[in-house]
């Protein structure tokens, strides 16, 4: 069963203090419903056009074939997404309705970064050193002493900020497993706490895109 925000908080170590936290509920079935609606819309339009063209001087069968071909892509996408959702439910021992209010959260303590997201189900946990980062289904836990670089960048069209944590930093090849997407107020609070926790040994700007920042860091004792 997927762990809840309150359950994880209640099991923190005695020497851990929560410095920042974020909890949100998401309807994870929304994307599947949108694809289903699009598919239904295309099918309805296709049938309507088929009946219209069949009554006038058009090759109705050819039109029908074209419309069916157009429907194939959203149909395939729908079934792929449906299978992915079923796999997620099975891994987490959840019911379909549990994804309507799926809980994602992040907890920063003075010792660890703890994050819950469905994105972790896509990862092969065996690829990662469990001494640095522990991935349990949809939950990831990392010791702050293992974080090498904090990478930040700003969204293009809104006051949204992205904060990535790298255990091994290589801007072109290494994968950032830990990612926080924040509004400006939360971003400011988080960065303030991170500066209290880490000594910044070096800072690089515009490393991948304009306005980004790579903070080489070391956890303070």
mmCIF file of the C-alpha atoms, coordinates in Angstrom:
data_MODEL
# 
_entry.id   MODEL 
# 
loop_
_atom_site.group_PDB 
_atom_site.id 
_atom_site.type_symbol 
_atom_site.label_atom_id 
_atom_site.label_alt_id 
_atom_site.label_comp_id 
_atom_site.label_asym_id 
_atom_site.label_entity_id 
_atom_site.label_seq_id 
_atom_site.pdbx_PDB_ins_code 
_atom_site.Cartn_x 
_atom_site.Cartn_y 
_atom_site.Cartn_z 
_atom_site.occupancy 
_atom_site.B_iso_or_equiv 
_atom_site.pdbx_formal_charge 
_atom_site.auth_seq_id 
_atom_site.auth_comp_id 
_atom_site.auth_asym_id 
_atom_site.auth_atom_id 
_atom_site.pdbx_PDB_model_num 
ATOM 1   C CA . UNK A 1 1   ? 0.000   0.000  0.000   1.00 0.00 ? 1   UNK A CA 1 
ATOM 2   C CA . UNK A 1 2   ? 1.191   3.488  -0.823  1.00 0.00 ? 2   UNK A CA 1 
ATOM 3   C CA . UNK A 1 3   ? 2.347   5.367  2.287   1.00 0.00 ? 3   UNK A CA 1 
ATOM 4   C CA . UNK A 1 4   ? 0.532   8.505  3.338   1.00 0.00 ? 4   UNK A CA 1 
ATOM 5   C CA . UNK A 1 5   ? 1.964   11.888 4.300   1.00 0.00 ? 5   UNK A CA 1 
ATOM 6   C CA . UNK A 1 6   ? 0.992   11.503 7.957   1.00 0.00 ? 6   UNK A CA 1 
ATOM 7   C CA . UNK A 1 7   ? 2.323   7.941  8.113   1.00 0.00 ? 7   UNK A CA 1 
ATOM 8   C CA . UNK A 1 8   ? 5.758   8.978  6.844   1.00 0.00 ? 8   UNK A CA 1 
ATOM 9   C CA . UNK A 1 9   ? 5.886   11.966 9.212   1.00 0.00 ? 9   UNK A CA 1 
ATOM 10  C CA . UNK A 1 10  ? 5.038   9.759  12.173  1.00 0.00 ? 10  UNK A CA 1 
ATOM 11  C CA . UNK A 1 11  ? 7.963   7.431  11.389  1.00 0.00 ? 11  UNK A CA 1 
ATOM 12  C CA . UNK A 1 12  ? 10.736  10.012 11.132  1.00 0.00 ? 12  UNK A CA 1 
ATOM 13  C CA . UNK A 1 13  ? 13.829  9.416  13.220  1.00 0.00 ? 13  UNK A CA 1 
ATOM 14  C CA . UNK A 1 14  ? 13.928  10.993 16.649  1.00 0.00 ? 14  UNK A CA 1 
ATOM 15  C CA . UNK A 1 15  ? 16.816  13.250 15.627  1.00 0.00 ? 15  UNK A CA 1 
ATOM 16  C CA . UNK A 1 16  ? 14.967  14.563 12.560  1.00 0.00 ? 16  UNK A CA 1 
ATOM 17  C CA . UNK A 1 17  ? 13.265  17.934 12.407  1.00 0.00 ? 17  UNK A CA 1 
ATOM 18  C CA . UNK A 1 18  ? 10.978  18.925 9.535   1.00 0.00 ? 18  UNK A CA 1 
ATOM 19  C CA . UNK A 1 19  ? 12.256  22.128 7.916   1.00 0.00 ? 19  UNK A CA 1 
ATOM 20  C CA . UNK A 1 20  ? 9.921   22.294 4.923   1.00 0.00 ? 20  UNK A CA 1 
ATOM 21  C CA . UNK A 1 21  ? 7.067   20.243 3.554   1.00 0.00 ? 21  UNK A CA 1 
ATOM 22  C CA . UNK A 1 22  ? 4.645   20.233 0.644   1.00 0.00 ? 22  UNK A CA 1 
ATOM 23  C CA . UNK A 1 23  ? 1.553   18.107 0.154   1.00 0.00 ? 23  UNK A CA 1 
ATOM 24  C CA . UNK A 1 24  ? -0.861  18.150 -2.793  1.00 0.00 ? 24  UNK A CA 1 
ATOM 25  C CA . UNK A 1 25  ? -3.685  15.977 -4.079  1.00 0.00 ? 25  UNK A CA 1 
ATOM 26  C CA . UNK A 1 26  ? -3.881  15.203 -7.800  1.00 0.00 ? 26  UNK A CA 1 
ATOM 27  C CA . UNK A 1 27  ? -6.462  13.503 -9.989  1.00 0.00 ? 27  UNK A CA 1 
ATOM 28  C CA . UNK A 1 28  ? -4.178  11.065 -11.779 1.00 0.00 ? 28  UNK A CA 1 
ATOM 29  C CA . UNK A 1 29  ? -7.061  9.771  -13.905 1.00 0.00 ? 29  UNK A CA 1 
ATOM 30  C CA . UNK A 1 30  ? -7.587  13.172 -15.524 1.00 0.00 ? 30  UNK A CA 1 
ATOM 31  C CA . UNK A 1 31  ? -5.109  12.492 -18.319 1.00 0.00 ? 31  UNK A CA 1 
ATOM 32  C CA . UNK A 1 32  ? -6.713  9.143  -19.117 1.00 0.00 ? 32  UNK A CA 1 
ATOM 33  C CA . UNK A 1 33  ? -10.165 10.719 -19.167 1.00 0.00 ? 33  UNK A CA 1 
ATOM 34  C CA . UNK A 1 34  ? -8.982  13.424 -21.561 1.00 0.00 ? 34  UNK A CA 1 
ATOM 35  C CA . UNK A 1 35  ? -7.577  10.851 -23.956 1.00 0.00 ? 35  UNK A CA 1 
ATOM 36  C CA . UNK A 1 36  ? -10.804 8.849  -23.684 1.00 0.00 ? 36  UNK A CA 1 
ATOM 37  C CA . UNK A 1 37  ? -12.879 11.954 -24.412 1.00 0.00 ? 37  UNK A CA 1 
ATOM 38  C CA . UNK A 1 38  ? -10.690 12.803 -27.421 1.00 0.00 ? 38  UNK A CA 1 
ATOM 39  C CA . UNK A 1 39  ? -11.028 9.253  -28.712 1.00 0.00 ? 39  UNK A CA 1 
ATOM 40  C CA . UNK A 1 40  ? -14.813 9.318  -28.306 1.00 0.00 ? 40  UNK A CA 1 
ATOM 41  C CA . UNK A 1 41  ? -15.002 12.704 -30.017 1.00 0.00 ? 41  UNK A CA 1 
ATOM 42  C CA . UNK A 1 42  ? -12.965 11.486 -32.998 1.00 0.00 ? 42  UNK A CA 1 
ATOM 43  C CA . UNK A 1 43  ? -15.090 8.344  -33.320 1.00 0.00 ? 43  UNK A CA 1 
ATOM 44  C CA . UNK A 1 44  ? -18.330 10.360 -33.223 1.00 0.00 ? 44  UNK A CA 1 
ATOM 45  C CA . UNK A 1 45  ? -17.067 12.849 -35.798 1.00 0.00 ? 45  UNK A CA 1 
ATOM 46  C CA . UNK A 1 46  ? -15.824 9.977  -37.958 1.00 0.00 ? 46  UNK A CA 1 
ATOM 47  C CA . UNK A 1 47  ? -19.224 8.264  -37.921 1.00 0.00 ? 47  UNK A CA 1 
ATOM 48  C CA . UNK A 1 48  ? -21.002 11.531 -38.627 1.00 0.00 ? 48  UNK A CA 1 
ATOM 49  C CA . UNK A 1 49  ? -18.741 12.303 -41.596 1.00 0.00 ? 49  UNK A CA 1 
ATOM 50  C CA . UNK A 1 50  ? -19.138 8.758  -42.871 1.00 0.00 ? 50  UNK A CA 1 
ATOM 51  C CA . UNK A 1 51  ? -22.932 9.022  -42.919 1.00 0.00 ? 51  UNK A CA 1 
ATOM 52  C CA . UNK A 1 52  ? -22.783 12.495 -44.505 1.00 0.00 ? 52  UNK A CA 1 
ATOM 53  C CA . UNK A 1 53  ? -20.384 11.415 -47.275 1.00 0.00 ? 53  UNK A CA 1 
ATOM 54  C CA . UNK A 1 54  ? -22.346 8.222  -47.913 1.00 0.00 ? 54  UNK A CA 1 
ATOM 55  C CA . UNK A 1 55  ? -25.353 10.284 -48.996 1.00 0.00 ? 55  UNK A CA 1 
ATOM 56  C CA . UNK A 1 56  ? -23.471 12.411 -51.525 1.00 0.00 ? 56  UNK A CA 1 
ATOM 57  C CA . UNK A 1 57  ? -21.055 11.762 -54.373 1.00 0.00 ? 57  UNK A CA 1 
ATOM 58  C CA . UNK A 1 58  ? -17.997 10.716 -52.326 1.00 0.00 ? 58  UNK A CA 1 
ATOM 59  C CA . UNK A 1 59  ? -16.166 7.459  -51.914 1.00 0.00 ? 59  UNK A CA 1 
ATOM 60  C CA . UNK A 1 60  ? -17.632 6.781  -48.468 1.00 0.00 ? 60  UNK A CA 1 
ATOM 61  C CA . UNK A 1 61  ? -15.512 3.682  -47.915 1.00 0.00 ? 61  UNK A CA 1 
ATOM 62  C CA . UNK A 1 62  ? -12.293 5.627  -48.586 1.00 0.00 ? 62  UNK A CA 1 
ATOM 63  C CA . UNK A 1 63  ? -13.389 8.418  -46.239 1.00 0.00 ? 63  UNK A CA 1 
ATOM 64  C CA . UNK A 1 64  ? -14.194 5.830  -43.570 1.00 0.00 ? 64  UNK A CA 1 
ATOM 65  C CA . UNK A 1 65  ? -10.728 4.276  -43.941 1.00 0.00 ? 65  UNK A CA 1 
ATOM 66  C CA . UNK A 1 66  ? -9.071  7.673  -43.544 1.00 0.00 ? 66  UNK A CA 1 
ATOM 67  C CA . UNK A 1 67  ? -11.101 8.446  -40.420 1.00 0.00 ? 67  UNK A CA 1 
ATOM 68  C CA . UNK A 1 68  ? -10.298 5.065  -38.909 1.00 0.00 ? 68  UNK A CA 1 
ATOM 69  C CA . UNK A 1 69  ? -6.612  5.693  -39.582 1.00 0.00 ? 69  UNK A CA 1 
ATOM 70  C CA . UNK A 1 70  ? -6.858  9.057  -37.816 1.00 0.00 ? 70  UNK A CA 1 
ATOM 71  C CA . UNK A 1 71  ? -8.430  7.318  -34.809 1.00 0.00 ? 71  UNK A CA 1 
ATOM 72  C CA . UNK A 1 72  ? -5.649  4.738  -34.471 1.00 0.00 ? 72  UNK A CA 1 
ATOM 73  C CA . UNK A 1 73  ? -3.127  7.037  -32.723 1.00 0.00 ? 73  UNK A CA 1 
ATOM 74  C CA . UNK A 1 74  ? -5.402  8.220  -29.869 1.00 0.00 ? 74  UNK A CA 1 
ATOM 75  C CA . UNK A 1 75  ? -6.756  4.673  -29.547 1.00 0.00 ? 75  UNK A CA 1 
ATOM 76  C CA . UNK A 1 76  ? -3.238  3.248  -29.114 1.00 0.00 ? 76  UNK A CA 1 
ATOM 77  C CA . UNK A 1 77  ? -2.307  6.041  -26.719 1.00 0.00 ? 77  UNK A CA 1 
ATOM 78  C CA . UNK A 1 78  ? -5.440  5.367  -24.664 1.00 0.00 ? 78  UNK A CA 1 
ATOM 79  C CA . UNK A 1 79  ? -4.679  1.658  -24.296 1.00 0.00 ? 79  UNK A CA 1 
ATOM 80  C CA . UNK A 1 80  ? -1.009  2.325  -23.441 1.00 0.00 ? 80  UNK A CA 1 
ATOM 81  C CA . UNK A 1 81  ? -2.065  4.796  -20.742 1.00 0.00 ? 81  UNK A CA 1 
ATOM 82  C CA . UNK A 1 82  ? -4.739  2.398  -19.488 1.00 0.00 ? 82  UNK A CA 1 
ATOM 83  C CA . UNK A 1 83  ? -2.202  -0.423 -19.153 1.00 0.00 ? 83  UNK A CA 1 
ATOM 84  C CA . UNK A 1 84  ? 0.213   1.914  -17.330 1.00 0.00 ? 84  UNK A CA 1 
ATOM 85  C CA . UNK A 1 85  ? -2.503  2.904  -14.866 1.00 0.00 ? 85  UNK A CA 1 
ATOM 86  C CA . UNK A 1 86  ? -3.348  -0.741 -14.220 1.00 0.00 ? 86  UNK A CA 1 
ATOM 87  C CA . UNK A 1 87  ? 0.314   -1.507 -13.539 1.00 0.00 ? 87  UNK A CA 1 
ATOM 88  C CA . UNK A 1 88  ? 0.555   1.396  -11.085 1.00 0.00 ? 88  UNK A CA 1 
ATOM 89  C CA . UNK A 1 89  ? -2.547  0.269  -9.238  1.00 0.00 ? 89  UNK A CA 1 
ATOM 90  C CA . UNK A 1 90  ? -1.205  -3.275 -8.957  1.00 0.00 ? 90  UNK A CA 1 
ATOM 91  C CA . UNK A 1 91  ? 2.208   -2.136 -7.662  1.00 0.00 ? 91  UNK A CA 1 
ATOM 92  C CA . UNK A 1 92  ? 0.673   0.126  -5.051  1.00 0.00 ? 92  UNK A CA 1 
ATOM 93  C CA . UNK A 1 93  ? -2.231  -2.154 -4.137  1.00 0.00 ? 93  UNK A CA 1 
ATOM 94  C CA . UNK A 1 94  ? -4.683  0.661  -4.822  1.00 0.00 ? 94  UNK A CA 1 
ATOM 95  C CA . UNK A 1 95  ? -8.154  0.884  -6.309  1.00 0.00 ? 95  UNK A CA 1 
ATOM 96  C CA . UNK A 1 96  ? -8.887  2.952  -9.402  1.00 0.00 ? 96  UNK A CA 1 
ATOM 97  C CA . UNK A 1 97  ? -10.765 5.562  -7.383  1.00 0.00 ? 97  UNK A CA 1 
ATOM 98  C CA . UNK A 1 98  ? -7.694  6.050  -5.166  1.00 0.00 ? 98  UNK A CA 1 
ATOM 99  C CA . UNK A 1 99  ? -5.993  7.771  -8.102  1.00 0.00 ? 99  UNK A CA 1 
ATOM 100 C CA . UNK A 1 100 ? -8.678  10.464 -8.199  1.00 0.00 ? 100 UNK A CA 1 
ATOM 101 C CA . UNK A 1 101 ? -7.156  11.979 -5.050  1.00 0.00 ? 101 UNK A CA 1 
ATOM 102 C CA . UNK A 1 102 ? -3.606  10.690 -5.228  1.00 0.00 ? 102 UNK A CA 1 
ATOM 103 C CA . UNK A 1 103 ? -1.356  12.279 -2.621  1.00 0.00 ? 103 UNK A CA 1 
ATOM 104 C CA . UNK A 1 104 ? 2.061   13.594 -3.609  1.00 0.00 ? 104 UNK A CA 1 
ATOM 105 C CA . UNK A 1 105 ? 4.310   15.122 -0.989  1.00 0.00 ? 105 UNK A CA 1 
ATOM 106 C CA . UNK A 1 106 ? 7.820   16.229 -0.157  1.00 0.00 ? 106 UNK A CA 1 
ATOM 107 C CA . UNK A 1 107 ? 9.416   16.456 3.273   1.00 0.00 ? 107 UNK A CA 1 
ATOM 108 C CA . UNK A 1 108 ? 12.760  18.095 3.935   1.00 0.00 ? 108 UNK A CA 1 
ATOM 109 C CA . UNK A 1 109 ? 14.269  17.308 7.308   1.00 0.00 ? 109 UNK A CA 1 
ATOM 110 C CA . UNK A 1 110 ? 17.659  18.180 8.719   1.00 0.00 ? 110 UNK A CA 1 
ATOM 111 C CA . UNK A 1 111 ? 18.789  14.697 7.608   1.00 0.00 ? 111 UNK A CA 1 
ATOM 112 C CA . UNK A 1 112 ? 16.845  13.583 4.534   1.00 0.00 ? 112 UNK A CA 1 
ATOM 113 C CA . UNK A 1 113 ? 14.789  14.505 1.488   1.00 0.00 ? 113 UNK A CA 1 
ATOM 114 C CA . UNK A 1 114 ? 11.651  12.352 1.337   1.00 0.00 ? 114 UNK A CA 1 
ATOM 115 C CA . UNK A 1 115 ? 9.410   12.506 -1.719  1.00 0.00 ? 115 UNK A CA 1 
ATOM 116 C CA . UNK A 1 116 ? 6.368   10.614 -2.929  1.00 0.00 ? 116 UNK A CA 1 
ATOM 117 C CA . UNK A 1 117 ? 5.377   10.641 -6.614  1.00 0.00 ? 117 UNK A CA 1 
ATOM 118 C CA . UNK A 1 118 ? 4.044   8.192  -9.186  1.00 0.00 ? 118 UNK A CA 1 
ATOM 119 C CA . UNK A 1 119 ? 7.091   9.012  -11.309 1.00 0.00 ? 119 UNK A CA 1 
ATOM 120 C CA . UNK A 1 120 ? 9.200   6.745  -9.076  1.00 0.00 ? 120 UNK A CA 1 
ATOM 121 C CA . UNK A 1 121 ? 7.234   3.708  -10.245 1.00 0.00 ? 121 UNK A CA 1 
ATOM 122 C CA . UNK A 1 122 ? 8.823   4.178  -13.676 1.00 0.00 ? 122 UNK A CA 1 
ATOM 123 C CA . UNK A 1 123 ? 12.338  3.889  -12.293 1.00 0.00 ? 123 UNK A CA 1 
ATOM 124 C CA . UNK A 1 124 ? 14.378  0.724  -12.029 1.00 0.00 ? 124 UNK A CA 1 
ATOM 125 C CA . UNK A 1 125 ? 15.341  0.872  -8.351  1.00 0.00 ? 125 UNK A CA 1 
ATOM 126 C CA . UNK A 1 126 ? 18.159  -1.636 -8.914  1.00 0.00 ? 126 UNK A CA 1 
ATOM 127 C CA . UNK A 1 127 ? 20.041  1.010  -10.943 1.00 0.00 ? 127 UNK A CA 1 
ATOM 128 C CA . UNK A 1 128 ? 20.540  3.188  -7.892  1.00 0.00 ? 128 UNK A CA 1 
ATOM 129 C CA . UNK A 1 129 ? 22.791  2.717  -4.895  1.00 0.00 ? 129 UNK A CA 1 
ATOM 130 C CA . UNK A 1 130 ? 20.436  2.081  -1.970  1.00 0.00 ? 130 UNK A CA 1 
ATOM 131 C CA . UNK A 1 131 ? 22.995  3.606  0.372   1.00 0.00 ? 131 UNK A CA 1 
ATOM 132 C CA . UNK A 1 132 ? 22.522  6.948  -1.410  1.00 0.00 ? 132 UNK A CA 1 
ATOM 133 C CA . UNK A 1 133 ? 18.887  6.826  -2.471  1.00 0.00 ? 133 UNK A CA 1 
ATOM 134 C CA . UNK A 1 134 ? 16.211  4.364  -1.447  1.00 0.00 ? 134 UNK A CA 1 
ATOM 135 C CA . UNK A 1 135 ? 13.256  3.944  -3.797  1.00 0.00 ? 135 UNK A CA 1 
ATOM 136 C CA . UNK A 1 136 ? 10.273  2.041  -2.422  1.00 0.00 ? 136 UNK A CA 1 
ATOM 137 C CA . UNK A 1 137 ? 7.468   1.925  -4.979  1.00 0.00 ? 137 UNK A CA 1 
ATOM 138 C CA . UNK A 1 138 ? 6.325   5.567  -5.188  1.00 0.00 ? 138 UNK A CA 1 
ATOM 139 C CA . UNK A 1 139 ? 8.528   6.842  -2.359  1.00 0.00 ? 139 UNK A CA 1 
ATOM 140 C CA . UNK A 1 140 ? 12.135  8.076  -2.618  1.00 0.00 ? 140 UNK A CA 1 
ATOM 141 C CA . UNK A 1 141 ? 14.393  8.824  0.348   1.00 0.00 ? 141 UNK A CA 1 
ATOM 142 C CA . UNK A 1 142 ? 17.858  10.348 0.090   1.00 0.00 ? 142 UNK A CA 1 
ATOM 143 C CA . UNK A 1 143 ? 20.437  11.195 2.706   1.00 0.00 ? 143 UNK A CA 1 
ATOM 144 C CA . UNK A 1 144 ? 21.356  14.882 2.378   1.00 0.00 ? 144 UNK A CA 1 
ATOM 145 C CA . UNK A 1 145 ? 25.054  14.020 2.786   1.00 0.00 ? 145 UNK A CA 1 
ATOM 146 C CA . UNK A 1 146 ? 24.881  12.261 -0.604  1.00 0.00 ? 146 UNK A CA 1 
ATOM 147 C CA . UNK A 1 147 ? 23.621  15.278 -2.545  1.00 0.00 ? 147 UNK A CA 1 
ATOM 148 C CA . UNK A 1 148 ? 26.359  16.761 -4.723  1.00 0.00 ? 148 UNK A CA 1 
ATOM 149 C CA . UNK A 1 149 ? 24.601  19.479 -6.734  1.00 0.00 ? 149 UNK A CA 1 
ATOM 150 C CA . UNK A 1 150 ? 21.371  21.451 -6.364  1.00 0.00 ? 150 UNK A CA 1 
ATOM 151 C CA . UNK A 1 151 ? 20.239  22.575 -9.807  1.00 0.00 ? 151 UNK A CA 1 
ATOM 152 C CA . UNK A 1 152 ? 17.597  25.290 -10.139 1.00 0.00 ? 152 UNK A CA 1 
ATOM 153 C CA . UNK A 1 153 ? 15.819  26.806 -13.105 1.00 0.00 ? 153 UNK A CA 1 
ATOM 154 C CA . UNK A 1 154 ? 12.738  28.904 -13.723 1.00 0.00 ? 154 UNK A CA 1 
ATOM 155 C CA . UNK A 1 155 ? 9.719   28.070 -15.852 1.00 0.00 ? 155 UNK A CA 1 
ATOM 156 C CA . UNK A 1 156 ? 9.275   29.992 -19.086 1.00 0.00 ? 156 UNK A CA 1 
ATOM 157 C CA . UNK A 1 157 ? 5.724   31.293 -18.813 1.00 0.00 ? 157 UNK A CA 1 
ATOM 158 C CA . UNK A 1 158 ? 4.945   31.560 -15.112 1.00 0.00 ? 158 UNK A CA 1 
ATOM 159 C CA . UNK A 1 159 ? 6.384   32.056 -11.663 1.00 0.00 ? 159 UNK A CA 1 
ATOM 160 C CA . UNK A 1 160 ? 7.265   28.373 -11.376 1.00 0.00 ? 160 UNK A CA 1 
ATOM 161 C CA . UNK A 1 161 ? 10.668  27.141 -10.251 1.00 0.00 ? 161 UNK A CA 1 
ATOM 162 C CA . UNK A 1 162 ? 12.301  23.733 -10.644 1.00 0.00 ? 162 UNK A CA 1 
ATOM 163 C CA . UNK A 1 163 ? 14.740  22.395 -8.055  1.00 0.00 ? 163 UNK A CA 1 
ATOM 164 C CA . UNK A 1 164 ? 16.672  19.228 -8.940  1.00 0.00 ? 164 UNK A CA 1 
ATOM 165 C CA . UNK A 1 165 ? 18.962  17.293 -6.636  1.00 0.00 ? 165 UNK A CA 1 
ATOM 166 C CA . UNK A 1 166 ? 21.888  15.354 -8.074  1.00 0.00 ? 166 UNK A CA 1 
ATOM 167 C CA . UNK A 1 167 ? 23.745  12.628 -6.245  1.00 0.00 ? 167 UNK A CA 1 
ATOM 168 C CA . UNK A 1 168 ? 26.170  12.427 -9.155  1.00 0.00 ? 168 UNK A CA 1 
ATOM 169 C CA . UNK A 1 169 ? 26.379  15.553 -11.306 1.00 0.00 ? 169 UNK A CA 1 
ATOM 170 C CA . UNK A 1 170 ? 26.862  15.418 -15.037 1.00 0.00 ? 170 UNK A CA 1 
ATOM 171 C CA . UNK A 1 171 ? 24.578  17.882 -16.746 1.00 0.00 ? 171 UNK A CA 1 
ATOM 172 C CA . UNK A 1 172 ? 24.428  15.889 -19.981 1.00 0.00 ? 172 UNK A CA 1 
ATOM 173 C CA . UNK A 1 173 ? 24.173  12.291 -18.855 1.00 0.00 ? 173 UNK A CA 1 
ATOM 174 C CA . UNK A 1 174 ? 23.165  11.955 -15.215 1.00 0.00 ? 174 UNK A CA 1 
ATOM 175 C CA . UNK A 1 175 ? 19.495  11.672 -14.328 1.00 0.00 ? 175 UNK A CA 1 
ATOM 176 C CA . UNK A 1 176 ? 18.017  13.906 -11.660 1.00 0.00 ? 176 UNK A CA 1 
ATOM 177 C CA . UNK A 1 177 ? 15.710  11.598 -9.749  1.00 0.00 ? 177 UNK A CA 1 
ATOM 178 C CA . UNK A 1 178 ? 14.617  14.203 -7.199  1.00 0.00 ? 178 UNK A CA 1 
ATOM 179 C CA . UNK A 1 179 ? 12.641  17.147 -8.518  1.00 0.00 ? 179 UNK A CA 1 
ATOM 180 C CA . UNK A 1 180 ? 10.506  19.777 -6.814  1.00 0.00 ? 180 UNK A CA 1 
ATOM 181 C CA . UNK A 1 181 ? 8.208   22.039 -8.852  1.00 0.00 ? 181 UNK A CA 1 
ATOM 182 C CA . UNK A 1 182 ? 7.393   25.111 -6.804  1.00 0.00 ? 182 UNK A CA 1 
ATOM 183 C CA . UNK A 1 183 ? 5.665   28.449 -6.840  1.00 0.00 ? 183 UNK A CA 1 
ATOM 184 C CA . UNK A 1 184 ? 7.769   31.462 -5.915  1.00 0.00 ? 184 UNK A CA 1 
ATOM 185 C CA . UNK A 1 185 ? 6.847   31.574 -2.205  1.00 0.00 ? 185 UNK A CA 1 
ATOM 186 C CA . UNK A 1 186 ? 7.627   27.890 -1.610  1.00 0.00 ? 186 UNK A CA 1 
ATOM 187 C CA . UNK A 1 187 ? 10.769  28.152 -3.696  1.00 0.00 ? 187 UNK A CA 1 
ATOM 188 C CA . UNK A 1 188 ? 12.091  30.988 -1.529  1.00 0.00 ? 188 UNK A CA 1 
ATOM 189 C CA . UNK A 1 189 ? 11.372  29.094 1.686   1.00 0.00 ? 189 UNK A CA 1 
ATOM 190 C CA . UNK A 1 190 ? 12.950  25.890 0.386   1.00 0.00 ? 190 UNK A CA 1 
ATOM 191 C CA . UNK A 1 191 ? 16.107  27.611 -0.861  1.00 0.00 ? 191 UNK A CA 1 
ATOM 192 C CA . UNK A 1 192 ? 16.475  29.461 2.434   1.00 0.00 ? 192 UNK A CA 1 
ATOM 193 C CA . UNK A 1 193 ? 16.428  26.147 4.296   1.00 0.00 ? 193 UNK A CA 1 
ATOM 194 C CA . UNK A 1 194 ? 18.795  24.503 1.829   1.00 0.00 ? 194 UNK A CA 1 
ATOM 195 C CA . UNK A 1 195 ? 21.340  27.286 2.350   1.00 0.00 ? 195 UNK A CA 1 
ATOM 196 C CA . UNK A 1 196 ? 21.124  26.607 6.084   1.00 0.00 ? 196 UNK A CA 1 
ATOM 197 C CA . UNK A 1 197 ? 21.760  22.900 5.522   1.00 0.00 ? 197 UNK A CA 1 
ATOM 198 C CA . UNK A 1 198 ? 24.462  23.067 2.850   1.00 0.00 ? 198 UNK A CA 1 
ATOM 199 C CA . UNK A 1 199 ? 27.721  24.886 2.304   1.00 0.00 ? 199 UNK A CA 1 
ATOM 200 C CA . UNK A 1 200 ? 27.873  26.058 -1.318  1.00 0.00 ? 200 UNK A CA 1 
ATOM 201 C CA . UNK A 1 201 ? 31.385  25.331 -2.568  1.00 0.00 ? 201 UNK A CA 1 
ATOM 202 C CA . UNK A 1 202 ? 30.856  26.582 -6.122  1.00 0.00 ? 202 UNK A CA 1 
ATOM 203 C CA . UNK A 1 203 ? 28.104  28.064 -8.256  1.00 0.00 ? 203 UNK A CA 1 
ATOM 204 C CA . UNK A 1 204 ? 27.729  27.832 -12.024 1.00 0.00 ? 204 UNK A CA 1 
ATOM 205 C CA . UNK A 1 205 ? 25.148  29.897 -13.910 1.00 0.00 ? 205 UNK A CA 1 
ATOM 206 C CA . UNK A 1 206 ? 23.637  29.347 -17.359 1.00 0.00 ? 206 UNK A CA 1 
ATOM 207 C CA . UNK A 1 207 ? 24.980  25.796 -17.401 1.00 0.00 ? 207 UNK A CA 1 
ATOM 208 C CA . UNK A 1 208 ? 22.184  24.240 -19.466 1.00 0.00 ? 208 UNK A CA 1 
ATOM 209 C CA . UNK A 1 209 ? 19.799  27.104 -20.143 1.00 0.00 ? 209 UNK A CA 1 
ATOM 210 C CA . UNK A 1 210 ? 19.704  30.835 -19.514 1.00 0.00 ? 210 UNK A CA 1 
ATOM 211 C CA . UNK A 1 211 ? 18.982  31.772 -15.913 1.00 0.00 ? 211 UNK A CA 1 
ATOM 212 C CA . UNK A 1 212 ? 19.667  28.357 -14.388 1.00 0.00 ? 212 UNK A CA 1 
ATOM 213 C CA . UNK A 1 213 ? 22.087  27.684 -11.547 1.00 0.00 ? 213 UNK A CA 1 
ATOM 214 C CA . UNK A 1 214 ? 24.110  24.661 -10.452 1.00 0.00 ? 214 UNK A CA 1 
ATOM 215 C CA . UNK A 1 215 ? 25.053  24.861 -6.789  1.00 0.00 ? 215 UNK A CA 1 
ATOM 216 C CA . UNK A 1 216 ? 27.860  22.498 -5.800  1.00 0.00 ? 216 UNK A CA 1 
ATOM 217 C CA . UNK A 1 217 ? 27.168  21.733 -2.185  1.00 0.00 ? 217 UNK A CA 1 
ATOM 218 C CA . UNK A 1 218 ? 28.287  19.893 0.913   1.00 0.00 ? 218 UNK A CA 1 
ATOM 219 C CA . UNK A 1 219 ? 26.053  19.053 3.847   1.00 0.00 ? 219 UNK A CA 1 
ATOM 220 C CA . UNK A 1 220 ? 26.948  20.957 6.987   1.00 0.00 ? 220 UNK A CA 1 
ATOM 221 C CA . UNK A 1 221 ? 27.603  18.908 10.110  1.00 0.00 ? 221 UNK A CA 1 
# 
